[in-house]
PDB file of C-alpha atoms in Angstrom:
ATOM      1  CA  MET L   1      56.265  12.637  26.535  1.00 74.00           C
ATOM      2  CA  PRO L   2      57.541  15.900  24.988  1.00 82.00           C
ATOM      3  CA  ASP L   3      55.240  18.910  24.775  1.00 86.00           C
ATOM      4  CA  TRP L   4      55.618  19.187  21.002  1.00 88.00           C
ATOM      5  CA  PHE L   5      54.157  15.686  20.601  1.00 91.00           C
ATOM      6  CA  ILE L   6      51.053  16.554  22.644  1.00 90.00           C
ATOM      7  CA  TYR L   7      50.532  19.720  20.559  1.00 92.00           C
ATOM      8  CA  PHE L   8      51.040  17.728  17.370  1.00 94.00           C
ATOM      9  CA  VAL L   9      48.433  15.134  18.359  1.00 92.00           C
ATOM     10  CA  ALA L  10      46.030  17.885  19.452  1.00 93.00           C
ATOM     11  CA  ALA L  11      46.466  19.638  16.084  1.00 94.00           C
ATOM     12  CA  ILE L  12      45.699  16.409  14.231  1.00 96.00           C
ATOM     13  CA  VAL L  13      42.572  15.805  16.327  1.00 95.00           C
ATOM     14  CA  VAL L  14      41.351  19.380  15.749  1.00 95.00           C
ATOM     15  CA  GLY L  15      42.037  19.018  12.013  1.00 96.00           C
ATOM     16  CA  ILE L  16      40.063  15.781  11.799  1.00 97.00           C
ATOM     17  CA  ILE L  17      37.133  17.316  13.675  1.00 96.00           C
ATOM     18  CA  ALA L  18      37.207  20.336  11.335  1.00 96.00           C
ATOM     19  CA  LEU L  19      37.168  18.072   8.261  1.00 97.00           C
ATOM     20  CA  ILE L  20      34.230  16.092   9.635  1.00 97.00           C
ATOM     21  CA  MET L  21      32.300  19.292  10.321  1.00 97.00           C
ATOM     22  CA  LEU L  22      33.048  20.643   6.817  1.00 97.00           C
ATOM     23  CA  ARG L  23      31.845  17.397   5.243  1.00 96.00           C
ATOM     24  CA  MET L  24      28.649  17.467   7.299  1.00 96.00           C
ATOM     25  CA  ALA L  25      27.987  21.086   6.298  1.00 96.00           C
ATOM     26  CA  TRP L  26      28.674  20.293   2.626  1.00 95.00           C
ATOM     27  CA  ARG L  27      26.285  17.312   2.687  1.00 94.00           C
ATOM     28  CA  ALA L  28      23.580  19.353   4.440  1.00 96.00           C
ATOM     29  CA  GLY L  29      23.951  22.102   1.852  1.00 95.00           C
ATOM     30  CA  ARG L  30      23.753  19.613  -1.002  1.00 95.00           C
ATOM     31  CA  ARG L  31      20.636  18.000   0.520  1.00 96.00           C
ATOM     32  CA  ALA L  32      18.975  21.407   0.929  1.00 96.00           C
ATOM     33  CA  LEU L  33      19.814  22.366  -2.663  1.00 95.00           C
ATOM     34  CA  TRP L  34      18.419  19.108  -4.052  1.00 96.00           C
ATOM     35  CA  MET L  35      15.284  19.340  -1.888  1.00 96.00           C
ATOM     36  CA  LYS L  36      14.683  22.856  -3.163  1.00 96.00           C
ATOM     37  CA  ARG L  37      15.350  21.808  -6.764  1.00 95.00           C
ATOM     38  CA  TYR L  38      13.472  18.464  -6.853  1.00 95.00           C
ATOM     39  CA  ASN L  39      11.122  18.517  -3.806  1.00 95.00           C
ATOM     40  CA  ASP L  40      11.092  14.697  -3.516  1.00 93.00           C
ATOM     41  CA  VAL L  41      12.373  13.225  -0.236  1.00 95.00           C
ATOM     42  CA  GLU L  42      12.661   9.636  -1.546  1.00 95.00           C
ATOM     43  CA  MET L  43      14.659  10.631  -4.625  1.00 95.00           C
ATOM     44  CA  VAL L  44      16.914  12.988  -2.657  1.00 96.00           C
ATOM     45  CA  ASN L  45      17.629  10.221  -0.129  1.00 96.00           C
ATOM     46  CA  SER L  46      18.687   7.932  -2.987  1.00 96.00           C
ATOM     47  CA  MET L  47      20.785  10.713  -4.476  1.00 96.00           C
ATOM     48  CA  MET L  48      22.511  11.390  -1.148  1.00 96.00           C
ATOM     49  CA  ALA L  49      23.412   7.683  -0.978  1.00 95.00           C
ATOM     50  CA  GLY L  50      24.907   7.892  -4.482  1.00 94.00           C
ATOM     51  CA  ARG L  51      22.241   5.644  -5.997  1.00 95.00           C
ATOM     52  CA  ILE L  52      19.908   6.160  -8.925  1.00 95.00           C
ATOM     53  CA  ALA L  53      16.300   4.984  -9.018  1.00 95.00           C
ATOM     54  CA  ARG L  54      13.538   4.495 -11.551  1.00 96.00           C
ATOM     55  CA  GLY L  55      11.626   7.718 -12.037  1.00 96.00           C
ATOM     56  CA  MET L  56      14.642   9.988 -11.631  1.00 97.00           C
ATOM     57  CA  THR L  57      15.193  12.653 -14.247  1.00 96.00           C
ATOM     58  CA  MET L  58      18.298  12.944 -16.399  1.00 96.00           C
ATOM     59  CA  ASP L  59      19.350  15.978 -14.341  1.00 96.00           C
ATOM     60  CA  MET L  60      19.157  13.932 -11.133  1.00 96.00           C
ATOM     61  CA  VAL L  61      21.401  11.240 -12.606  1.00 97.00           C
ATOM     62  CA  VAL L  62      23.929  13.881 -13.659  1.00 97.00           C
ATOM     63  CA  ASP L  63      23.793  15.415 -10.157  1.00 96.00           C
ATOM     64  CA  VAL L  64      24.552  12.019  -8.593  1.00 95.00           C
ATOM     65  CA  TRP L  65      27.022  10.419 -11.041  1.00 96.00           C
ATOM     66  CA  GLY L  66      28.223  13.374 -13.086  1.00 95.00           C
ATOM     67  CA  ILE L  67      28.309  13.864 -16.840  1.00 96.00           C
ATOM     68  CA  PRO L  68      28.297  10.509 -18.662  1.00 96.00           C
ATOM     69  CA  ALA L  69      31.255   9.321 -20.717  1.00 95.00           C
ATOM     70  CA  ASP L  70      28.883   8.944 -23.679  1.00 94.00           C
ATOM     71  CA  LEU L  71      25.224   9.646 -24.410  1.00 95.00           C
ATOM     72  CA  ASP L  72      23.097   8.080 -27.121  1.00 95.00           C
ATOM     73  CA  GLU L  73      19.742   9.514 -28.184  1.00 95.00           C
ATOM     74  CA  VAL L  74      17.053   7.938 -30.337  1.00 96.00           C
ATOM     75  CA  VAL L  75      14.099  10.140 -31.290  1.00 95.00           C
ATOM     76  CA  MET L  76      10.921   8.227 -32.099  1.00 94.00           C
ATOM     77  CA  LYS L  77       7.503   9.438 -33.115  1.00 94.00           C
ATOM     78  CA  THR L  78       6.022   9.307 -29.592  1.00 95.00           C
ATOM     79  CA  LYS L  79       9.069   9.362 -27.289  1.00 95.00           C
ATOM     80  CA  THR L  80      12.790   9.983 -27.004  1.00 96.00           C
ATOM     81  CA  LYS L  81      15.131   7.324 -25.635  1.00 97.00           C
ATOM     82  CA  HIS L  82      18.508   8.093 -24.075  1.00 97.00           C
ATOM     83  CA  GLU L  83      21.309   5.819 -22.971  1.00 97.00           C
ATOM     84  CA  MET L  84      23.792   7.362 -20.549  1.00 97.00           C
ATOM     85  CA  LYS L  85      27.091   5.458 -20.407  1.00 96.00           C
ATOM     86  CA  TYR L  86      29.446   5.522 -17.411  1.00 96.00           C
ATOM     87  CA  ASP L  87      32.712   3.841 -16.413  1.00 94.00           C
ATOM     88  CA  GLU L  88      34.381   3.474 -19.799  1.00 91.00           C
ATOM     89  CA  LYS L  89      36.233   0.139 -20.066  1.00 91.00           C
ATOM     90  CA  GLY L  90      37.441   0.436 -23.655  1.00 87.00           C
ATOM     91  CA  LYS L  91      36.242   1.487 -27.093  1.00 87.00           C
ATOM     92  CA  ASN L  92      32.427   1.460 -26.870  1.00 85.00           C
ATOM     93  CA  ARG L  93      32.588  -0.647 -23.696  1.00 92.00           C
ATOM     94  CA  TYR L  94      31.087   0.752 -20.499  1.00 94.00           C
ATOM     95  CA  GLY L  95      30.587  -0.644 -17.016  1.00 94.00           C
ATOM     96  CA  THR L  96      27.222   1.034 -16.416  1.00 95.00           C
ATOM     97  CA  ARG L  97      24.433   2.080 -18.757  1.00 96.00           C
ATOM     98  CA  VAL L  98      21.384   4.065 -17.668  1.00 97.00           C
ATOM     99  CA  TYR L  99      18.281   3.876 -19.881  1.00 98.00           C
ATOM    100  CA  LEU L 100      15.832   6.770 -20.032  1.00 97.00           C
ATOM    101  CA  GLU L 101      12.600   7.425 -21.889  1.00 97.00           C
ATOM    102  CA  ASP L 102      11.596  11.068 -22.244  1.00 96.00           C
ATOM    103  CA  GLU L 103      14.449  11.906 -19.823  1.00 95.00           C
ATOM    104  CA  ILE L 104      13.074   9.649 -17.037  1.00 97.00           C
ATOM    105  CA  VAL L 105      15.089   6.636 -15.795  1.00 97.00           C
ATOM    106  CA  VAL L 106      13.419   3.349 -16.722  1.00 97.00           C
ATOM    107  CA  GLY L 107      16.334   1.038 -15.934  1.00 96.00           C
ATOM    108  CA  TRP L 108      20.081   0.480 -15.884  1.00 96.00           C
ATOM    109  CA  GLU L 109      22.633  -2.291 -16.093  1.00 95.00           C
ATOM    110  CA  THR L 110      26.037  -2.719 -14.522  1.00 92.00           C
ATOM    111  CA  LYS L 111      28.594  -5.146 -15.866  1.00 86.00           C
TER     112      LYS L 111
END
């Protein structure tokens, strides 16, 4: 086996290890930031898994899934309802809708 091949394989292995370590550091930093910001272990665990949960705030949903493709707001006398729309499928068609009351998640649907 030529020497260049051994060095090439070693460089690939070192590169993969470096990428894994960078990803671990990035995830640890994100977890620490969210724990400092929200101080809720259960919610942060859901966020780290890329899931939303009832009781999350609108900011938490944006942190996990990003800015929605569309956002509807209905202001009532006693509360404000929001509908965050993700995964646009066509004109006014979305794969996921997140429902919030007073900026707290109360439910969602995925089609």
